[in-house]
Tab-separated table of C-alpha atoms and ligand atoms in Angstrom:
chain	number	residue	atom	x	y	z
A	1	ASP	CA	-13.650	-29.709	-43.785
A	2	ALA	CA	-11.103	-29.623	-40.995
A	3	GLN	CA	-9.890	-26.375	-42.446
A	4	ASN	CA	-13.384	-24.965	-42.435
A	5	ARG	CA	-13.861	-25.826	-38.823
A	6	GLY	CA	-10.476	-24.306	-38.047
A	7	GLY	CA	-11.489	-21.239	-39.957
A	8	SER	CA	-14.711	-20.756	-38.086
A	9	ARG	CA	-12.979	-21.388	-34.779
A	10	PHE	CA	-10.549	-18.591	-35.466
A	11	ALA	CA	-13.375	-16.329	-36.563
A	12	PHE	CA	-15.032	-17.076	-33.233
A	13	PHE	CA	-11.867	-16.195	-31.310
A	14	ASP	CA	-11.500	-12.996	-33.302
A	15	ARG	CA	-15.020	-11.983	-32.478
A	16	ASN	CA	-14.401	-12.586	-28.765
A	17	ARG	CA	-11.275	-10.538	-28.940
A	18	ALA	CA	-13.107	-7.769	-30.781
A	19	ILE	CA	-15.751	-7.688	-28.044
A	20	GLU	CA	-13.023	-7.542	-25.397
A	21	ASN	CA	-11.236	-4.721	-27.177
A	22	HIS	CA	-14.487	-2.865	-27.582
A	23	GLU	CA	-15.265	-3.235	-23.884
A	24	ARG	CA	-11.791	-2.014	-23.000
A	25	LEU	CA	-12.236	1.068	-25.180
A	26	ILE	CA	-15.548	1.832	-23.486
A	27	LEU	CA	-13.968	1.465	-20.042
A	28	GLU	CA	-11.024	3.634	-21.003
A	29	ARG	CA	-13.349	6.324	-22.318
A	30	ASP	CA	-15.669	6.262	-19.281
A	31	LEU	CA	-13.257	5.848	-16.374
A	32	GLN	CA	-12.480	9.487	-15.644
A	33	ALA	CA	-16.168	10.433	-15.548
A	34	ALA	CA	-16.868	7.343	-13.411
A	35	ILE	CA	-14.441	8.512	-10.744
A	36	GLU	CA	-15.918	12.014	-10.802
A	37	HIS	CA	-19.563	10.923	-10.891
A	38	GLY	CA	-19.478	8.360	-8.116
A	39	GLU	CA	-19.731	5.124	-10.095
A	40	LEU	CA	-16.968	3.444	-8.094
A	41	VAL	CA	-17.979	1.268	-5.146
A	42	LEU	CA	-15.947	-0.346	-2.390
A	43	PHE	CA	-16.521	-3.902	-1.267
A	44	TYR	CA	-14.856	-5.182	1.891
A	45	GLN	CA	-13.405	-8.606	2.578
A	46	PRO	CA	-12.887	-9.709	6.200
A	47	LYS	CA	-9.507	-10.788	7.562
A	48	VAL	CA	-10.133	-13.448	10.159
A	49	ASP	CA	-8.349	-15.082	13.093
A	50	MET	CA	-8.668	-18.792	12.253
A	51	ARG	CA	-8.509	-19.784	15.926
A	52	THR	CA	-11.495	-17.742	17.055
A	53	GLU	CA	-13.152	-16.777	13.731
A	54	GLU	CA	-12.914	-13.196	14.935
A	55	LEU	CA	-12.799	-10.315	12.485
A	56	VAL	CA	-9.333	-8.758	12.747
A	57	GLY	CA	-9.321	-6.453	9.727
A	58	MET	CA	-10.664	-5.921	6.267
A	59	GLU	CA	-9.512	-5.139	2.792
A	60	ALA	CA	-11.240	-2.505	0.662
A	61	LEU	CA	-11.580	-3.705	-2.939
A	62	VAL	CA	-12.838	-1.390	-5.637
A	63	ARG	CA	-15.564	-2.198	-8.181
A	64	TRP	CA	-17.047	-0.083	-10.936
A	65	ASN	CA	-20.804	0.033	-11.145
A	66	HIS	CA	-20.990	0.874	-14.839
A	67	PRO	CA	-24.389	2.177	-16.036
A	68	ARG	CA	-24.520	-0.243	-18.978
A	69	LEU	CA	-21.981	-2.971	-18.200
A	70	GLY	CA	-23.031	-3.549	-14.584
A	71	MET	CA	-20.569	-4.334	-11.787
A	72	VAL	CA	-17.106	-4.417	-13.386
A	73	PRO	CA	-14.350	-6.226	-11.413
A	74	PRO	CA	-11.040	-4.453	-10.718
A	75	LEU	CA	-8.990	-6.763	-12.925
A	76	LYS	CA	-10.827	-5.243	-15.915
A	77	PHE	CA	-10.008	-1.614	-15.182
A	78	ILE	CA	-7.042	-1.275	-12.786
A	79	SER	CA	-4.539	-1.789	-15.613
A	80	ILE	CA	-6.408	0.807	-17.700
A	81	ALA	CA	-6.302	3.170	-14.737
A	82	GLU	CA	-2.562	2.560	-14.421
A	83	GLU	CA	-1.899	3.140	-18.111
A	84	THR	CA	-3.878	6.389	-18.168
A	85	GLY	CA	-2.643	7.738	-14.826
A	86	LEU	CA	-6.220	7.676	-13.509
A	87	ILE	CA	-5.057	5.226	-10.839
A	88	VAL	CA	-3.961	8.226	-8.754
A	89	PRO	CA	-7.365	9.937	-8.426
A	90	LEU	CA	-8.993	6.485	-8.244
A	91	GLU	CA	-6.911	5.349	-5.271
A	92	ARG	CA	-7.256	8.722	-3.571
A	93	TRP	CA	-10.993	8.133	-3.726
A	94	VAL	CA	-10.547	4.576	-2.401
A	95	LEU	CA	-8.452	5.771	0.552
A	96	ARG	CA	-10.847	8.554	1.540
A	97	THR	CA	-13.934	6.366	1.129
A	98	ALA	CA	-12.481	3.448	3.116
A	99	CYS	CA	-11.462	5.779	5.968
A	100	LEU	CA	-14.880	7.433	6.024
A	101	GLN	CA	-16.473	3.976	6.161
A	102	VAL	CA	-14.351	2.946	9.153
A	103	GLN	CA	-15.446	6.130	10.942
A	104	GLN	CA	-19.064	5.402	10.028
A	105	TRP	CA	-18.775	1.886	11.486
A	106	ALA	CA	-17.296	3.366	14.655
A	107	ARG	CA	-20.296	5.702	14.980
A	108	GLU	CA	-22.546	2.648	14.609
A	109	GLY	CA	-20.732	0.999	17.482
A	110	ARG	CA	-19.012	-1.668	15.383
A	111	PRO	CA	-15.712	-3.091	16.628
A	112	SER	CA	-12.876	-1.023	15.191
A	113	VAL	CA	-10.507	-3.045	13.022
A	114	PRO	CA	-7.925	-1.747	10.551
A	115	VAL	CA	-8.852	-1.286	6.906
A	116	ALA	CA	-6.399	-2.134	4.121
A	117	VAL	CA	-6.250	-0.381	0.773
A	118	ASN	CA	-4.196	-1.445	-2.236
A	119	LEU	CA	-1.616	0.954	-3.617
A	120	SER	CA	-0.531	0.585	-7.222
A	121	GLN	CA	3.173	0.958	-7.900
A	122	ILE	CA	2.333	3.883	-10.198
A	123	HIS	CA	0.684	5.698	-7.294
A	124	LEU	CA	3.387	4.624	-4.851
A	125	MET	CA	6.027	6.238	-7.084
A	126	GLN	CA	4.331	9.667	-7.102
A	127	THR	CA	6.743	12.071	-5.468
A	128	ASP	CA	4.101	13.386	-3.068
A	129	ILE	CA	2.532	10.040	-2.152
A	130	VAL	CA	3.363	10.192	1.564
A	131	GLU	CA	2.246	13.823	1.936
A	132	SER	CA	-0.920	13.085	-0.004
A	133	VAL	CA	-1.936	10.080	2.140
A	134	LEU	CA	-1.069	11.828	5.406
A	135	ALA	CA	-3.005	14.951	4.340
A	136	THR	CA	-6.115	12.848	3.740
A	137	LEU	CA	-5.817	11.145	7.118
A	138	GLU	CA	-5.284	14.468	8.847
A	139	ASP	CA	-8.213	16.036	7.025
A	140	LEU	CA	-10.480	13.202	8.235
A	141	LYS	CA	-8.884	13.095	11.701
A	142	PHE	CA	-8.383	9.397	11.008
A	143	ASP	CA	-6.437	7.183	13.402
A	144	ASN	CA	-3.325	6.213	11.373
A	145	SER	CA	-3.023	2.902	13.210
A	146	LEU	CA	-6.300	1.795	11.589
A	147	LEU	CA	-4.851	2.034	8.078
A	148	GLU	CA	-2.890	-0.636	6.233
A	149	LEU	CA	-1.389	-0.227	2.788
A	150	GLU	CA	-0.993	-3.248	0.512
A	151	VAL	CA	1.757	-3.053	-2.082
A	152	THR	CA	2.996	-5.718	-4.498
A	153	GLU	CA	6.508	-6.912	-5.144
A	154	SER	CA	6.488	-5.443	-8.654
A	155	ALA	CA	6.981	-1.974	-7.185
A	156	MET	CA	10.265	-3.139	-5.710
A	157	MET	CA	11.778	-4.276	-8.970
A	158	HIS	CA	12.888	-0.972	-10.421
A	159	ASN	CA	12.815	1.467	-7.537
A	160	GLU	CA	14.019	-0.453	-4.541
A	161	ALA	CA	15.663	2.507	-2.782
A	162	GLN	CA	12.730	4.841	-3.336
A	163	VAL	CA	10.220	2.209	-2.200
A	164	ILE	CA	12.187	1.541	0.986
A	165	GLU	CA	12.260	5.258	1.761
A	166	VAL	CA	8.531	5.774	1.104
A	167	LEU	CA	7.407	2.692	3.044
A	168	GLY	CA	9.661	3.706	5.928
A	169	ARG	CA	7.923	7.074	6.135
A	170	PHE	CA	4.516	5.399	6.205
A	171	LYS	CA	5.664	3.114	8.953
A	172	GLN	CA	7.024	6.059	10.918
A	173	ALA	CA	3.595	7.682	10.665
A	174	GLY	CA	2.050	4.603	12.286
A	175	ILE	CA	0.580	3.131	9.090
A	176	SER	CA	1.248	-0.553	8.505
A	177	VAL	CA	2.396	-1.949	5.215
A	178	SER	CA	1.754	-5.410	3.739
A	179	LEU	CA	3.422	-7.109	0.807
A	180	ASP	CA	0.509	-8.421	-1.279
A	181	ASP	CA	0.460	-11.536	-3.501
A	182	PHE	CA	3.726	-12.617	-1.918
A	183	GLY	CA	5.603	-15.263	-3.861
A	184	THR	CA	4.421	-14.248	-7.309
A	185	GLY	CA	7.034	-11.551	-7.942
A	186	TYR	CA	10.774	-11.709	-8.462
A	187	SER	CA	13.762	-11.802	-6.142
A	188	SER	CA	11.454	-11.950	-3.162
A	189	LEU	CA	14.105	-13.139	-0.787
A	190	SER	CA	17.042	-10.898	-1.539
A	191	TYR	CA	15.472	-7.638	-0.430
A	192	LEU	CA	12.880	-8.834	2.051
A	193	HIS	CA	14.924	-8.072	5.161
A	194	LEU	CA	15.500	-4.515	3.905
A	195	LEU	CA	11.850	-3.642	3.491
A	196	PRO	CA	10.078	-1.687	6.200
A	197	ILE	CA	6.980	-3.890	6.109
A	198	ASP	CA	4.812	-5.482	8.785
A	199	CYS	CA	3.104	-8.306	6.977
A	200	LEU	CA	3.318	-10.745	4.094
A	201	LYS	CA	0.183	-11.892	2.333
A	202	ILE	CA	0.871	-15.342	0.882
A	203	ASP	CA	-0.598	-15.429	-2.612
A	204	ARG	CA	-3.619	-17.609	-3.076
A	205	SER	CA	-1.929	-19.651	-5.804
A	206	PHE	CA	0.172	-21.312	-3.054
A	207	ILE	CA	-2.737	-21.707	-0.646
A	208	LYS	CA	-4.847	-23.330	-3.362
A	209	GLY	CA	-2.782	-26.514	-3.446
A	210	ILE	CA	-1.629	-26.565	0.135
A	211	THR	CA	-3.583	-29.681	1.147
A	212	THR	CA	-3.022	-31.612	-2.080
A	213	ASN	CA	0.306	-30.521	-3.501
A	214	GLU	CA	3.550	-31.104	-1.647
A	215	ASN	CA	5.364	-28.323	-3.447
A	216	SER	CA	2.768	-25.699	-2.526
A	217	ARG	CA	2.887	-26.889	1.029
A	218	ALA	CA	6.675	-26.778	1.142
A	219	ILE	CA	6.693	-23.229	-0.204
A	220	VAL	CA	4.141	-22.089	2.348
A	221	GLU	CA	6.104	-23.719	5.173
A	222	MET	CA	9.254	-22.007	3.978
A	223	ILE	CA	7.523	-18.612	3.811
A	224	LEU	CA	6.204	-19.128	7.346
A	225	THR	CA	9.616	-20.044	8.727
A	226	MET	CA	11.245	-17.103	7.021
A	227	SER	CA	8.601	-14.619	8.123
A	228	ARG	CA	9.002	-15.728	11.738
A	229	GLN	CA	12.718	-15.182	11.470
A	230	LEU	CA	12.108	-11.686	10.128
A	231	GLY	CA	9.371	-10.881	12.638
A	232	LEU	CA	6.708	-10.456	9.966
A	233	HIS	CA	3.025	-11.116	10.378
A	234	ILE	CA	1.468	-13.495	7.828
A	235	ILE	CA	-1.911	-13.530	6.123
A	236	ALA	CA	-2.974	-16.509	4.021
A	237	GLU	CA	-4.984	-15.363	1.007
A	238	GLY	CA	-7.675	-17.320	-0.780
A	239	ILE	CA	-8.776	-19.791	1.901
A	240	GLU	CA	-11.701	-21.725	0.455
A	241	HIS	CA	-11.826	-24.980	2.451
A	242	LYS	CA	-11.893	-26.145	6.039
A	243	GLU	CA	-8.921	-28.447	5.340
A	244	GLN	CA	-6.799	-25.421	4.463
A	245	VAL	CA	-7.785	-23.777	7.747
A	246	GLU	CA	-6.821	-26.886	9.716
A	247	LEU	CA	-3.479	-27.307	8.003
A	248	LEU	CA	-2.542	-23.644	8.353
A	249	ARG	CA	-3.446	-23.654	12.036
A	250	ASP	CA	-1.187	-26.681	12.482
A	251	LEU	CA	1.576	-24.674	10.818
A	252	GLN	CA	0.971	-21.831	13.307
A	253	CYS	CA	-0.448	-19.479	10.699
A	254	PHE	CA	-3.501	-17.811	12.167
A	255	THR	CA	-4.732	-14.978	9.957
A	256	ALA	CA	-6.696	-15.618	6.796
A	257	GLN	CA	-8.710	-13.986	4.096
A	258	GLY	CA	-10.820	-16.022	1.705
A	259	PHE	CA	-14.193	-17.120	0.419
A	260	TYR	CA	-14.381	-19.780	3.152
A	261	TYR	CA	-15.036	-16.931	5.593
A	262	SER	CA	-16.520	-14.365	3.257
A	263	LYS	CA	-16.328	-12.990	-0.253
A	264	PRO	CA	-15.816	-9.244	-0.558
A	265	VAL	CA	-19.200	-7.716	0.322
A	266	PRO	CA	-20.793	-4.242	0.364
A	267	ALA	CA	-20.138	-2.174	3.494
A	268	GLY	CA	-23.590	-2.924	4.887
A	269	GLU	CA	-23.017	-6.681	4.871
A	270	VAL	CA	-19.603	-7.030	6.505
A	271	PHE	CA	-20.921	-7.269	10.037
A	272	ALA	CA	-23.942	-9.320	8.990
A	273	CYS	CA	-21.700	-12.276	8.120
A	274	ARG	CA	-22.953	-14.974	10.516
A	275	LYS	CA	-19.854	-17.087	10.241
A	276	LEU	CA	-17.759	-14.454	12.010
A	277	SER	CA	-17.828	-13.433	15.616
A	278	SER	CA	-16.982	-9.809	16.282
B	1	C2E	P1	-5.803	-8.529	-4.080
B	1	C2E	O1	-5.396	-7.220	-3.500
B	1	C2E	O2	-4.858	-9.665	-3.969
B	1	C2E	O3	-7.219	-8.847	-3.417
B	1	C2E	C1	-7.698	-10.136	-3.203
B	1	C2E	C2	-8.491	-10.645	-4.382
B	1	C2E	O4	-8.635	-12.054	-4.220
B	1	C2E	C3	-9.920	-10.081	-4.454
B	1	C2E	O5	-10.332	-10.049	-5.816
B	1	C2E	C4	-10.708	-11.169	-3.747
B	1	C2E	O6	-12.071	-11.233	-4.138
B	1	C2E	C5	-9.984	-12.403	-4.211
B	1	C2E	N1	-10.179	-13.493	-3.256
B	1	C2E	C6	-10.179	-13.413	-1.908
B	1	C2E	N2	-10.389	-14.614	-1.349
B	1	C2E	C7	-10.529	-15.495	-2.370
B	1	C2E	C8	-10.783	-16.917	-2.438
B	1	C2E	O7	-10.942	-17.610	-1.433
B	1	C2E	N3	-10.843	-17.474	-3.674
B	1	C2E	C9	-10.693	-16.737	-4.809
B	1	C2E	N4	-10.788	-17.373	-5.990
B	1	C2E	N5	-10.463	-15.398	-4.786
B	1	C2E	C10	-10.377	-14.790	-3.582
B	1	C2E	P2	-10.926	-8.725	-6.469
B	1	C2E	O8	-11.765	-7.961	-5.506
B	1	C2E	O9	-11.499	-9.107	-7.793
B	1	C2E	O10	-9.618	-7.863	-6.687
B	1	C2E	C11	-8.615	-8.309	-7.548
B	1	C2E	C12	-7.413	-7.431	-7.476
B	1	C2E	O11	-7.715	-6.113	-7.930
B	1	C2E	C13	-6.875	-7.226	-6.066
B	1	C2E	O12	-6.127	-8.360	-5.644
B	1	C2E	C14	-6.007	-6.015	-6.292
B	1	C2E	O13	-4.781	-6.383	-6.854
B	1	C2E	C15	-6.800	-5.261	-7.347
B	1	C2E	N6	-7.467	-4.113	-6.707
B	1	C2E	C16	-8.671	-4.006	-6.115
B	1	C2E	N7	-8.864	-2.744	-5.637
B	1	C2E	C17	-7.729	-2.056	-5.940
B	1	C2E	C18	-7.284	-0.708	-5.716
B	1	C2E	O14	-7.962	0.138	-5.099
B	1	C2E	N8	-6.030	-0.386	-6.199
B	1	C2E	C19	-5.246	-1.292	-6.858
B	1	C2E	N9	-4.046	-0.898	-7.312
B	1	C2E	N10	-5.627	-2.547	-7.068
B	1	C2E	C20	-6.852	-2.933	-6.613
B	2	MG	MG1	-4.659	-6.622	-1.713
B	3	MG	MG1	-3.567	-10.238	-2.587
B	4	MG	MG1	-4.089	-11.614	-5.150
């Protein structure tokens, strides 16, 4: 009997896995056409000054509006895009679209704040990455100071020298660079002072427990102290509660991104968010 139940449980797991694999195959098959046929969509999540609740920036986050599967989140297709090399055309589209959106907002008289786009390490390692990004900005006559690039620590692991060189050239061109999901990678501390970056984004896994877990809080305090020493700006990711806002303000951390202020929303809704002043 117990064996039977075990058997059916495994059958159930297998079926789930089969569905997942099937979905992945569909996504892999359809991704190239999706990029070409305009099925990708950008949502934007506000970055907020916790003292004034002012909008100080936003992050562009890609979604895939699949004709049969509906709105597919990035965690389901970014790794596929990386494995197939499609991440390069995908992120070129993201960059261009986010910049065009900022210019559209400016024409509508919205306050101009920087937009951040995520750069995969695969894309970052392309030999022409700097030329390619700068060519897009030039083509659009985009103000470089309104662009931020978010990169993760994983890129640093194998290609430290190349990453330092590439990020330095971005910085020289007036583009700011943030280290995303900070604290989740390896050897964070040893190379940090060498990196030409402007900002650390503390990963939401540390922010999650900050009011309830002493270890999370200690880590966040240490990151804040260190970033001050290095002259880096800090963004706290994944703020969901008022208590987190209060604690972080006490710790002199003032910039946040999280559901407490707003989830990522379509371009038309960013400035409609009543919670924010702008
Ligand atoms: P990320 O760059 O760390 O972006 C933040 C993610 O955290 C977003 O998920 C956002 O919805 C989520 N988030 C923000 N605040 C909260 C909160 O308070 N609570 C919780 N539970 N989650 C919060 P999303 O949009 O699903 O994106 C997931 C990841 O997909 C991004 O993480 C980024 O790594 C990746 N991604 C999205 N667009 C791109 C892209 O154009 N290129 C690359 N390489 N990766 C991308
Ligand atoms: Mg990011
Ligand atoms: Mg992040
Ligand atoms: Mg994250």
